Tab-separated table of C-alpha atoms in Angstrom:
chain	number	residue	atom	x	y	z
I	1	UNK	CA	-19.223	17.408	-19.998
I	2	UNK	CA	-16.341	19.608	-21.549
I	3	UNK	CA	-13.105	19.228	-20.012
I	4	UNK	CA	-13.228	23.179	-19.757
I	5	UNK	CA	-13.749	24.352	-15.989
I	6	UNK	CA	-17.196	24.738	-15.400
I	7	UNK	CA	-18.814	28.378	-15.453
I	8	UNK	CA	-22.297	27.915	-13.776
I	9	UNK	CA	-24.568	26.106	-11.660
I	10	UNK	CA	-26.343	23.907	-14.351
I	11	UNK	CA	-22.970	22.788	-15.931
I	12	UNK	CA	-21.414	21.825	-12.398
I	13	UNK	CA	-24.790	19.458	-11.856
I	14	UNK	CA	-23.606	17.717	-14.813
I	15	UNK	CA	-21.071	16.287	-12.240
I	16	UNK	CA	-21.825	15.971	-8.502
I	17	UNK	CA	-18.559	15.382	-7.620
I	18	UNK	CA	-17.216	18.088	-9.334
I	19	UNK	CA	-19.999	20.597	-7.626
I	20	UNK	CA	-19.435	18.672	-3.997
I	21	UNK	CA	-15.767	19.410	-4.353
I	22	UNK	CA	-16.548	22.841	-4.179
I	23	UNK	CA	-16.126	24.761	-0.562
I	24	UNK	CA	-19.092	25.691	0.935
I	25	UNK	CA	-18.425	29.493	0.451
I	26	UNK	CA	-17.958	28.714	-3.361
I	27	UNK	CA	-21.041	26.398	-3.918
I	28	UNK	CA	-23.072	29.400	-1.863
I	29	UNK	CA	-21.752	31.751	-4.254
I	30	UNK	CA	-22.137	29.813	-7.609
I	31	UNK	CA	-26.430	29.414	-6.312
I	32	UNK	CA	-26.267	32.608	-5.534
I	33	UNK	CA	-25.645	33.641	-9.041
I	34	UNK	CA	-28.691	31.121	-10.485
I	35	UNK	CA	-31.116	32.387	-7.520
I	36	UNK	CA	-30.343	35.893	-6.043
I	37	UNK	CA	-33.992	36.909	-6.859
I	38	UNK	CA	-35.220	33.626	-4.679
I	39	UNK	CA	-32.788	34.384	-1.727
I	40	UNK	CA	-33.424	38.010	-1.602
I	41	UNK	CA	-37.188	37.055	-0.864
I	42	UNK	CA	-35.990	35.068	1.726
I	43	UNK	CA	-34.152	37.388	3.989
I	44	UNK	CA	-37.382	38.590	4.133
I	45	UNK	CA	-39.109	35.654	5.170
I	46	UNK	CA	-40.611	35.016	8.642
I	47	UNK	CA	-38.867	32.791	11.249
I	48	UNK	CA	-39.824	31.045	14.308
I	49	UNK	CA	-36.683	30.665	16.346
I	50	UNK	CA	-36.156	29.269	19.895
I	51	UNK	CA	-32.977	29.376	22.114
I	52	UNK	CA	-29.413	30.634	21.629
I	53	UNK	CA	-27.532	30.102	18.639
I	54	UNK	CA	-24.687	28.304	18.487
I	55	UNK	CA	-21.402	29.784	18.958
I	56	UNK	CA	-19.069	28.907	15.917
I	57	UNK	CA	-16.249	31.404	13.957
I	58	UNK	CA	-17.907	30.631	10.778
I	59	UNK	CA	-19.611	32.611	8.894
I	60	UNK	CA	-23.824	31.609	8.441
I	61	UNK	CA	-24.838	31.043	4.592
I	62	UNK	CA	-26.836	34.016	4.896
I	63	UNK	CA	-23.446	36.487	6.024
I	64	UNK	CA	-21.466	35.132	3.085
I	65	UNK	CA	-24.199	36.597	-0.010
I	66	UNK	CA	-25.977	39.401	2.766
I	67	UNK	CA	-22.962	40.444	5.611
I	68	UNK	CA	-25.989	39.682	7.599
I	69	UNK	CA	-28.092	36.910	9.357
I	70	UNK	CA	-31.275	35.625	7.928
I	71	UNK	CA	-32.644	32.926	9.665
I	72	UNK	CA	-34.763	31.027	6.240
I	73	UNK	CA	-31.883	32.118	3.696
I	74	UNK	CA	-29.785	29.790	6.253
I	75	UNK	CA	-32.155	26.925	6.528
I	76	UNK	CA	-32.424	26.784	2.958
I	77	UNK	CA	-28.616	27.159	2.296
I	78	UNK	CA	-27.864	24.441	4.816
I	79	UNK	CA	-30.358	22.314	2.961
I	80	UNK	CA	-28.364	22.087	0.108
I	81	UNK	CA	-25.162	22.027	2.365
I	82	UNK	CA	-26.743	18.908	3.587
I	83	UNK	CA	-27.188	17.462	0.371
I	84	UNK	CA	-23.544	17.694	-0.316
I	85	UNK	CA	-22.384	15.901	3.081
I	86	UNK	CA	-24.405	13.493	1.910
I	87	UNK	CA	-22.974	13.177	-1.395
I	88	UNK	CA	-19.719	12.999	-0.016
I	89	UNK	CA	-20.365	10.899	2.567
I	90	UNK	CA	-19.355	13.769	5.774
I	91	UNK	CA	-21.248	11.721	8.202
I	92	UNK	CA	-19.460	13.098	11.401
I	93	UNK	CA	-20.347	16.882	9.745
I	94	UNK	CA	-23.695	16.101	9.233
I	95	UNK	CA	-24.412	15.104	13.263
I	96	UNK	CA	-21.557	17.374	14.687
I	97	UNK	CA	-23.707	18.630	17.061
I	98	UNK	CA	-27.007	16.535	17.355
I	99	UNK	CA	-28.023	15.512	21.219
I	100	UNK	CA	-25.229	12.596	21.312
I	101	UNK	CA	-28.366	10.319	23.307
I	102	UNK	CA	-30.082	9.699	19.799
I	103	UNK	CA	-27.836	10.661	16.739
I	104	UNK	CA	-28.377	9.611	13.292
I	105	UNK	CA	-27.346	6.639	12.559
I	106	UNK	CA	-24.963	5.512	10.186
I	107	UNK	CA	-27.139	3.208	8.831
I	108	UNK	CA	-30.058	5.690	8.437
I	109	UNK	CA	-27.285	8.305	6.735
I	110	UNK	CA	-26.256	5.276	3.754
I	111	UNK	CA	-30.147	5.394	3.153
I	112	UNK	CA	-30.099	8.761	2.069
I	113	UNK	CA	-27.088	8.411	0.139
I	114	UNK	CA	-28.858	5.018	-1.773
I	115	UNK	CA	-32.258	7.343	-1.722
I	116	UNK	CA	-30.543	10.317	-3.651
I	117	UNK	CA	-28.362	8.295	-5.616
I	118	UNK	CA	-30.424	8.641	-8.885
I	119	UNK	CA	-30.558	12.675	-8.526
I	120	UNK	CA	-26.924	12.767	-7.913
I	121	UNK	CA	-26.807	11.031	-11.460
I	122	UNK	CA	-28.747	13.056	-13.886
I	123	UNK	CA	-27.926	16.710	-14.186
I	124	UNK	CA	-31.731	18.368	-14.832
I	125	UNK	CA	-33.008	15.481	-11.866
I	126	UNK	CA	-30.225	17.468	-9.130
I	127	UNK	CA	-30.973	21.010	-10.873
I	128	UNK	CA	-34.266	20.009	-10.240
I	129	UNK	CA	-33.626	19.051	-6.567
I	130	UNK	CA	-31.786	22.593	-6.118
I	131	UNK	CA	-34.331	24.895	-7.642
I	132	UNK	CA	-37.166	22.827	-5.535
I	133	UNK	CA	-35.429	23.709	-2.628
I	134	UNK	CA	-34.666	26.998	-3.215
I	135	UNK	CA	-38.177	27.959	-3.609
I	136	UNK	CA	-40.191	25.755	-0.798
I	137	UNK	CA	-40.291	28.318	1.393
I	138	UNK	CA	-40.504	31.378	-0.467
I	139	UNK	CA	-44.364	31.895	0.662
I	140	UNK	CA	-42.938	33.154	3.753
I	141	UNK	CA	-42.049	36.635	2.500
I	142	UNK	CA	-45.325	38.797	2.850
I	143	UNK	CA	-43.707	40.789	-0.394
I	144	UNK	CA	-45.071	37.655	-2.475
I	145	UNK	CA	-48.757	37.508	-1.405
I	146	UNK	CA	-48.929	41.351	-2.145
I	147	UNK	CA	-47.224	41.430	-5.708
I	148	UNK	CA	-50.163	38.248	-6.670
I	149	UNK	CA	-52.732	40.722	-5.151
I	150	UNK	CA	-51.489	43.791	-7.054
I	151	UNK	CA	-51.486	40.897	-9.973
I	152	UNK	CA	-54.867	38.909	-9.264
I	153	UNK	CA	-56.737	41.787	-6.701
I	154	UNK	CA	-57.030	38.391	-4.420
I	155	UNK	CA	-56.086	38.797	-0.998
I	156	UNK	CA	-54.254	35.173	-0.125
I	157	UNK	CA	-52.194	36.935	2.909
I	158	UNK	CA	-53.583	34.545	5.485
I	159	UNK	CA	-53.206	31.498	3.652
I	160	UNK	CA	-50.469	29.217	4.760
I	161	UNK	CA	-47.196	29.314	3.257
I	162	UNK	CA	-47.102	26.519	1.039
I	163	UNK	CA	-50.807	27.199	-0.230
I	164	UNK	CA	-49.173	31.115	-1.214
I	165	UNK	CA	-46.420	29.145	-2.979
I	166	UNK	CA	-48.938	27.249	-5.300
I	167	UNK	CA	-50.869	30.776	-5.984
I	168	UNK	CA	-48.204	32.543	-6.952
I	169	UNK	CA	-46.455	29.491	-9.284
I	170	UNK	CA	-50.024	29.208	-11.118
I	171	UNK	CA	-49.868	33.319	-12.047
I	172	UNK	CA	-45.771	32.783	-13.354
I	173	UNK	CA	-44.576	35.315	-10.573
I	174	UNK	CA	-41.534	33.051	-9.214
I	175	UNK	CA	-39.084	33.364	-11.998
I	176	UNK	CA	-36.814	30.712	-11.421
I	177	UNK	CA	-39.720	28.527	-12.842
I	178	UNK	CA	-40.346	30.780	-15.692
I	179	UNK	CA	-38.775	28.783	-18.471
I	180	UNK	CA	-35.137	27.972	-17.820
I	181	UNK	CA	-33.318	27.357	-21.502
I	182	UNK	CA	-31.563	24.419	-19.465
I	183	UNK	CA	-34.010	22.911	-17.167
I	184	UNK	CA	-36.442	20.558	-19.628
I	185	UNK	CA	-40.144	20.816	-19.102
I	186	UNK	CA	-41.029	17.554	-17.782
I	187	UNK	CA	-38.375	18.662	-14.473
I	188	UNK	CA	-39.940	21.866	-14.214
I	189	UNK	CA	-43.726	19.994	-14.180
I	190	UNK	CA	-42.157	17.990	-11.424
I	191	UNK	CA	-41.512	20.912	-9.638
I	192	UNK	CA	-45.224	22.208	-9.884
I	193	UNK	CA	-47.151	18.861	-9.350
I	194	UNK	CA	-44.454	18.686	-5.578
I	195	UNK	CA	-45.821	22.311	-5.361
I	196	UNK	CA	-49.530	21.671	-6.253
I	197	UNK	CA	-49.185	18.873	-3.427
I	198	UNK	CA	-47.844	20.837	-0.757
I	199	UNK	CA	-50.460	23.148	-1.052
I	200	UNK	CA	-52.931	20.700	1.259
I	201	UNK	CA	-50.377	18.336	2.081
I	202	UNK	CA	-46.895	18.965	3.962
I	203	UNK	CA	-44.702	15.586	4.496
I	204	UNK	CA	-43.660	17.675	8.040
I	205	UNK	CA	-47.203	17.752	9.117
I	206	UNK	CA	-47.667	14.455	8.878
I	207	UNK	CA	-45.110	13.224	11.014
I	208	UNK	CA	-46.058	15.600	13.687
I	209	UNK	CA	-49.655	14.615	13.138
I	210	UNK	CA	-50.732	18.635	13.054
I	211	UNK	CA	-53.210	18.030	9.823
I	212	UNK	CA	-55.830	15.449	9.353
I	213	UNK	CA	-56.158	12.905	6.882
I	214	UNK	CA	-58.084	14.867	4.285
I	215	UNK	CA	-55.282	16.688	4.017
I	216	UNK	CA	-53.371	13.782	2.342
I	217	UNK	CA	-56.388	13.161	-0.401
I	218	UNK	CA	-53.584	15.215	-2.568
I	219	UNK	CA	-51.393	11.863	-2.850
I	220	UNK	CA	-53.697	10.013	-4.983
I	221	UNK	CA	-53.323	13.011	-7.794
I	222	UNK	CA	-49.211	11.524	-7.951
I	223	UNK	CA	-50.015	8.313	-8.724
I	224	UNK	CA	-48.075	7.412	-11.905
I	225	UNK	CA	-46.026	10.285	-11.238
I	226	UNK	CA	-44.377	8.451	-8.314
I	227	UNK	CA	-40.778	10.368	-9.936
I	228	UNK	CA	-42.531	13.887	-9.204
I	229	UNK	CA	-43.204	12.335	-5.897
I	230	UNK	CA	-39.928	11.335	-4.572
I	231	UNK	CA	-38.495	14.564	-5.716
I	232	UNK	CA	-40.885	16.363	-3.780
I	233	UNK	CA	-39.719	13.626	-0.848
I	234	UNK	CA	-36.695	14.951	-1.005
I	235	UNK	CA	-36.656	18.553	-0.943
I	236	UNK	CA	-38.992	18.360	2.120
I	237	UNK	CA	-36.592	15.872	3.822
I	238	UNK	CA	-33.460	18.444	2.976
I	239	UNK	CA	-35.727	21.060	4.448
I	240	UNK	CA	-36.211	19.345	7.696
I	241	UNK	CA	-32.480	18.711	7.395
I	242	UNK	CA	-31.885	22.484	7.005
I	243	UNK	CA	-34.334	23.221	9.874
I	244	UNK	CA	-31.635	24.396	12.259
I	245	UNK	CA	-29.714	25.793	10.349
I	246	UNK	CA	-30.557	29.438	11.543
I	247	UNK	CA	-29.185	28.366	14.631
I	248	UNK	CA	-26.555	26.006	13.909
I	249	UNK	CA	-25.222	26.097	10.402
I	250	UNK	CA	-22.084	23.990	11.258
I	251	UNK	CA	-24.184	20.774	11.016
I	252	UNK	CA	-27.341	19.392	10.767
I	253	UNK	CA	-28.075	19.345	14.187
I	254	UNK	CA	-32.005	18.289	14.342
I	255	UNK	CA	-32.486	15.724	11.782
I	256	UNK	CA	-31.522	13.071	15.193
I	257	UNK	CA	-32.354	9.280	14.356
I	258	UNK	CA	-35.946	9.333	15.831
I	259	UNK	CA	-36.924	12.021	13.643
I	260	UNK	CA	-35.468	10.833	10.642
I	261	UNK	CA	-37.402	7.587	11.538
I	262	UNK	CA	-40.748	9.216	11.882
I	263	UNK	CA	-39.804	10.711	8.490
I	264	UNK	CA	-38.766	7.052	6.756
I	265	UNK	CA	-41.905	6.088	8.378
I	266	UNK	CA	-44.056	8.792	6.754
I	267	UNK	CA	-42.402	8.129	3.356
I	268	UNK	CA	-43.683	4.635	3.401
I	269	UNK	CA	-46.613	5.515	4.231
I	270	UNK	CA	-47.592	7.751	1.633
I	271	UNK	CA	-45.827	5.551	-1.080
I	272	UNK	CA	-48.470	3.279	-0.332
I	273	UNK	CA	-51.336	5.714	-0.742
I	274	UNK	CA	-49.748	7.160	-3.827
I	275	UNK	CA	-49.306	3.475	-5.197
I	276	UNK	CA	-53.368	2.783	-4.019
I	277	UNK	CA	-52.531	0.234	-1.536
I	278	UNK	CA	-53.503	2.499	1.494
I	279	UNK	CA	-56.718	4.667	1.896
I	280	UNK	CA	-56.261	7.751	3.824
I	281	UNK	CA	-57.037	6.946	7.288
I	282	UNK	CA	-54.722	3.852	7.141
I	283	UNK	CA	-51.925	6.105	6.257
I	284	UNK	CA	-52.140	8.231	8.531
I	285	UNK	CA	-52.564	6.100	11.489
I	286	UNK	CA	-49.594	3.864	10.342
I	287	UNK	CA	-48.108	7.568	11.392
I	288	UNK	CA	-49.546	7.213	15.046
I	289	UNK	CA	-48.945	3.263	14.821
I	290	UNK	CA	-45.969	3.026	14.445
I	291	UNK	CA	-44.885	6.394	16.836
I	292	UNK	CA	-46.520	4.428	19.530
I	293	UNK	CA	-44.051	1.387	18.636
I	294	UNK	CA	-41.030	3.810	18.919
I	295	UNK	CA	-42.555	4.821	22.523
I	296	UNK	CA	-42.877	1.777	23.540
I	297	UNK	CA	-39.895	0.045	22.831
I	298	UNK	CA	-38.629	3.095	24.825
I	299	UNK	CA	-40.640	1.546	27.899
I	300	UNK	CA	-43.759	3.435	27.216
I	301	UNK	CA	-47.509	1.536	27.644
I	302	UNK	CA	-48.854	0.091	24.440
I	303	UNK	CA	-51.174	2.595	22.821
I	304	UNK	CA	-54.051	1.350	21.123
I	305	UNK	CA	-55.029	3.324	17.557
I	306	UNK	CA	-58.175	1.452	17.447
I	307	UNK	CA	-59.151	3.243	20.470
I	308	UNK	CA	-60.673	6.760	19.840
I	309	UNK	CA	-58.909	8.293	23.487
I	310	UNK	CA	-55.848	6.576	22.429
I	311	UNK	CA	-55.220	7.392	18.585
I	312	UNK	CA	-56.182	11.144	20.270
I	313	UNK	CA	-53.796	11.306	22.512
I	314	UNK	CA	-50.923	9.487	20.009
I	315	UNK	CA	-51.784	12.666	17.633
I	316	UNK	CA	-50.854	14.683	20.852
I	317	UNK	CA	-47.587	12.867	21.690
I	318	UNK	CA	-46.583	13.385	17.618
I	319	UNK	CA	-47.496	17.374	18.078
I	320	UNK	CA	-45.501	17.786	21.301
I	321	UNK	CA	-42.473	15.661	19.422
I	322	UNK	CA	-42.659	13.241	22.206
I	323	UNK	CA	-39.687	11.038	21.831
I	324	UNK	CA	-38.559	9.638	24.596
I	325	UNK	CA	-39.940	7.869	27.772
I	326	UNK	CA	-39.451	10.792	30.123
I	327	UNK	CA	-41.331	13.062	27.721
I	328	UNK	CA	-44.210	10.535	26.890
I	329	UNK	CA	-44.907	10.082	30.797
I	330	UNK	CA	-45.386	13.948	31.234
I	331	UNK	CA	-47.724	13.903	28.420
I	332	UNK	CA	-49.391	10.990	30.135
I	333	UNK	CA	-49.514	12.119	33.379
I	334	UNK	CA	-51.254	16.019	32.069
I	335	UNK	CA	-53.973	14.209	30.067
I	336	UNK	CA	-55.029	11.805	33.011
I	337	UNK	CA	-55.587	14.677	35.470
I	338	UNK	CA	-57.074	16.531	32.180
I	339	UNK	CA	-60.943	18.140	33.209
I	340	UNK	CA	-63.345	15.052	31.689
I	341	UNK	CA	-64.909	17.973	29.667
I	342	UNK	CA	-61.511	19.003	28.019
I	343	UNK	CA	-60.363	15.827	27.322
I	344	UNK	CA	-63.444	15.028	25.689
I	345	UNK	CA	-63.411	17.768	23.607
I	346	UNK	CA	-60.101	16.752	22.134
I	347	UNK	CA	-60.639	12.944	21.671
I	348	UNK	CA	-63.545	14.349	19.654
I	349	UNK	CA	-61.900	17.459	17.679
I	350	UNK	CA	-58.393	14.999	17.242
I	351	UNK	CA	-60.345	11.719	15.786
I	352	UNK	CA	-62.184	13.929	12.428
I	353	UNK	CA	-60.917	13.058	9.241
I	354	UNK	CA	-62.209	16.317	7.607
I	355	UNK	CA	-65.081	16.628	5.240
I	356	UNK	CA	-67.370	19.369	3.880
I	357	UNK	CA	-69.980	18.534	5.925
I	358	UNK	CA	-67.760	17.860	9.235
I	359	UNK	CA	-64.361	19.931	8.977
I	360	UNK	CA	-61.514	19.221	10.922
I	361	UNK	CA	-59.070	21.857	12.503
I	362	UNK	CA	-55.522	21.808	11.698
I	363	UNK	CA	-53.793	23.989	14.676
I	364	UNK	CA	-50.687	24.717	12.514
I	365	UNK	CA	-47.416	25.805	14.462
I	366	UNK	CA	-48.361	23.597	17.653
I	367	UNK	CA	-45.632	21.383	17.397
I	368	UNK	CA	-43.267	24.308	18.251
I	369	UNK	CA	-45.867	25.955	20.561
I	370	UNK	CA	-45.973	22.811	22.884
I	371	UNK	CA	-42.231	21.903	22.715
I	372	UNK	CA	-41.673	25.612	23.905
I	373	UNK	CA	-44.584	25.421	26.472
I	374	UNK	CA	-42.713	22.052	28.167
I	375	UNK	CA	-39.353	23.647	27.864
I	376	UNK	CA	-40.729	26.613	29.962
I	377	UNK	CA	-43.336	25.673	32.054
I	378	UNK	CA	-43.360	21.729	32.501
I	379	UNK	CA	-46.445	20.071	33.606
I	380	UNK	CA	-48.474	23.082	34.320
I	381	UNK	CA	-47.750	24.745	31.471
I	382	UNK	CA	-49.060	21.843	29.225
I	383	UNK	CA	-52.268	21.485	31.324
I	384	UNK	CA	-52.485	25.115	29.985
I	385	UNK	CA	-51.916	24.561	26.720
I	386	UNK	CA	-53.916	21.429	26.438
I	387	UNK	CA	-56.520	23.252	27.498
I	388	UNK	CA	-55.818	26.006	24.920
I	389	UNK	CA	-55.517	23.366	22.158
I	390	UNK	CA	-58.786	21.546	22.988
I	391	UNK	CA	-60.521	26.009	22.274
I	392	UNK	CA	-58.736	25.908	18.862
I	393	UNK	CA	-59.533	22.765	17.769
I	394	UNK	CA	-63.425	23.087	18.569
I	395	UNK	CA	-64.082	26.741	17.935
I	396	UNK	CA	-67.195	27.724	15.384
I	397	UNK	CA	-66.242	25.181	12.084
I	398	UNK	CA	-68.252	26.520	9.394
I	399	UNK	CA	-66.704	28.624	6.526
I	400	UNK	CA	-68.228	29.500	3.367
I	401	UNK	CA	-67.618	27.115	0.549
I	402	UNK	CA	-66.400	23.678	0.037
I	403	UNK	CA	-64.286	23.704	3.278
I	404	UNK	CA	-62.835	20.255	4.638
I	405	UNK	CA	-60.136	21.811	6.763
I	406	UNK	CA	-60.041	24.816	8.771
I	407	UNK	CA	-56.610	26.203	9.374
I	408	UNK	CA	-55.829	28.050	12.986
I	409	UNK	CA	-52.316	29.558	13.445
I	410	UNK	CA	-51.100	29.336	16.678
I	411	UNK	CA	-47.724	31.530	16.028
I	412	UNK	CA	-48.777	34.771	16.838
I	413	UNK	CA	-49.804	33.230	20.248
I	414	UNK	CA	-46.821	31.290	20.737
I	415	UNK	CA	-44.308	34.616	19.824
I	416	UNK	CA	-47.309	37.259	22.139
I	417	UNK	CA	-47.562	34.555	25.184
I	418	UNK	CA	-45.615	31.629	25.593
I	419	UNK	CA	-42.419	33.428	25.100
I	420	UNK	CA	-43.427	36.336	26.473
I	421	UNK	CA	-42.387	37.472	30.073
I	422	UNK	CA	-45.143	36.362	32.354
I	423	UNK	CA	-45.816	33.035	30.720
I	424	UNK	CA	-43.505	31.013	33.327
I	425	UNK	CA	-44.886	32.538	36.291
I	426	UNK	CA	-48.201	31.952	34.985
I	427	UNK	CA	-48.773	29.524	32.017
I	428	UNK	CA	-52.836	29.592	32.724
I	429	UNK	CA	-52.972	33.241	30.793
I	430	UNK	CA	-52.529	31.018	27.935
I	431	UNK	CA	-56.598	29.929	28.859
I	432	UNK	CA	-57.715	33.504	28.638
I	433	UNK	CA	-56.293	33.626	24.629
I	434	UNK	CA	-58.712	33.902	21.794
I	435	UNK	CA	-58.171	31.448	19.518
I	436	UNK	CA	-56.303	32.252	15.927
I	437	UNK	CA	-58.808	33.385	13.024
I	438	UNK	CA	-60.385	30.374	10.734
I	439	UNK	CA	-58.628	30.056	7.432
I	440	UNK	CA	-59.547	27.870	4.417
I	441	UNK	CA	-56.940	24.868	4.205
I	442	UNK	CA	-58.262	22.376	2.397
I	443	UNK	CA	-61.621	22.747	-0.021
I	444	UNK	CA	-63.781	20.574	-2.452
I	445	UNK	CA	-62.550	17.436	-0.161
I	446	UNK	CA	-63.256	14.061	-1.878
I	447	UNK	CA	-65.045	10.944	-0.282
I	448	UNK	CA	-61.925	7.998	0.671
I	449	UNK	CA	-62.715	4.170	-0.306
């Protein structure tokens, strides 16, 4: 590297401690200059946000470049804020304000540090890292799915976010991936195959256990490209990082030590499948396994996978982020006194794999749906809810083509009902709610062995 001060964002990755040393308003800046195309889609990006923000006197990512607040042009900034305090080793900045019963751990903190040692070492590897980041969420501004129409005269408006991504990378219209003179080929490929995964699978889904284990059939494609792999490991693990960062961008306040866990968990566990030494299923109930261990150690009854009631309602304690004993009894307590007919339905909608010839349903945004629907209502509200779940996950399957998995998106429900004004007084107009349009998620699904 010359000795010369260092003029842009690829030079300073030629030494992370030279970008680290940089204050947070200056390292916002200097992206800013590689990627103000990238986070100008993003203040246009749709957020699902939840509570109050956090009073603090400094300024969010998002006022620094905009003089305004923009709630994925934060998450995305803190990302990469978080990948600094990790360089640096800021432990007490990086769980300033997590819930002080289950912090990070230190321990769990030097394992990122050892996990993103080798990026921190090779300057088009943490480029790499940056742009990936940059870009994961860019699906979410509606601006993207029209300019591919106007380019392709498909309509891919109600895909998922991550599937809109994929689109629009295959057609050339995110220009950050367009060719950079400094970023070699073989990091930019990375980039695409992490892209070209998250289009059926997303690491965050997993650990919640919102898709289905067709969805994961994607893993098999990275196998000898485990480096492509652990890239795309890591930008989805600075995303969760970054994940509360609209509300909080002092810290990362929701990346506590049992979520982190679920997420080391989840990393193993798709290793293996990438490496062949898992088939699908047996990755993805290694997810529920070994979420049932963390329960129970907590004092929570042994849950048996094995069991088709049992690995259905696990997938329900890993969508309702159950992680704690107080939490998993609730839970517990709403699906015993669960109507025999509702409860069947679910064992039976949660336990499919997803095929052509028998889809499964992946509800996507119920995580945050039923963590807001205990937060408001309690027990009631979940016996609501439950009930609503078991309608989405068993409404008409059939779509035309190759369909394995049916996407239903539960957001404009959750933003209409359960945080609208009558919900708390009466959580059962959640029952009377049609359930979300069917969307293609996954097609052409391939037989497991």
């Amino acid at each position: 590297m010359s000795t010369t001060t260092p003029s842009s964002l690829w030079d300073y990755t030629a030494d992370a401690k030279a970008l680290f040393a940089l204050s947070d308003n200056d390292l916002i800046e200097l992206i800013n200059k590689d990627f103000k195309h990238e986070l100008k889609r993003l203040t246009r990006a749709y957020a699902i946000r939840s509570g109050e923000p956090t009073v603090t006197d400094k300024p969010s990512p998002s006022h620094i470049l905009f003089d305004a607040d923009y709630d994925e042009v934060n998450r995305t900034l803190i990302g990469i804020l978080a990948l600094k305090w990790i360089h640096n080793g800021k432990y007490d900045t990086f769980i300033a304000n997590q819930d002080k019963t289950k912090p990070l751990s230190r321990k769990s903190f030097e394992w990122m540090q050892n996990f993103f040692k080798d990026a921190f070492s090779c300057q088009s590897d943490l480029y790499a890292l940056i742009t990936s980041l940059i870009i994961n969420d860019l699906g979410k501004d509606p601006e993207l799915a029209v300019d591919y129409q106007l380019k392709t005269k498909e309509d891919i408006s109600s895909s998922n976010h991550d599937l809109i991504l994929f689109k629009v990378v295959s057609v050339g219209l995110v220009k950050c991936l367009k060719g950079p003179a400094h970023l070699p080929q073989k990091n930019v490929d990375d980039i695409v195959r992490g892209i070209r995964l998250g289009a059926d699978f997303n690491f965050a889904q997993l650990v919640q256990a919102e898709n289905v284990p067709a969805c994961l059939s994607g893993l098999r494609d990275m196998r000898g490209h485990e480096h492509a792999f652990d890239l795309r490991f890591m930008e989805q693990l600075l995303d969760v990082a970054g994940a509360g960062g609209h509300m909080d961008w002092t810290c990362v306040s929701r990346l506590t030590e049992p979520l982190f866990s679920a997420w080391r968990n989840v990393y193993d566990a798709t290793a293996c499948i990438v490496k062949g030494d898992l088939n699908l299923r047996a990755g993805y109930d290694m997810i529920l396994s070994w979420q049932g261990e963390l329960l129970r150690k907590s004092g929570f009854r042994q849950l048996h996978i094995s069991n088709e009631e049992e690995r259905a309602f696990s997938r329900i304690l890993c969508l309702g982020n159950v992680d704690n004993l107080e939490k998993a009894q609730l839970y517990d307590q709403v699906w015993s006194s669960l109507d025999t007919k509702v409860k069947q339905s679910l064992i039976h909608s949660l336990n499919i794999d997803g095929s052509v010839d028998k889809p499964a349903v992946q509800p996507t945004y119920m995580p945050a749906f039923l963590t807001e629907v205990v937060m408001v209502g309690g027990s009631a509200a979940l016996t609501s809810a439950l009930r609503y779940l078991s309608r989405v996950l068993s409404g008409p399957e059939r779509l035309e083509g190759s369909v394995s998995v049916i996407e239903r998106d539960v957001r404009g429900t959750f933003q209409r009902v359960v945080q609208g004004p009558d919900f708390e007084q009466d959580p059962t107009i959640l029952e009377k709610e049609p359930i979300p349009s069917s969307v293609p998620a996954k097609v052409e699904a391939s037989s497991d062995s």
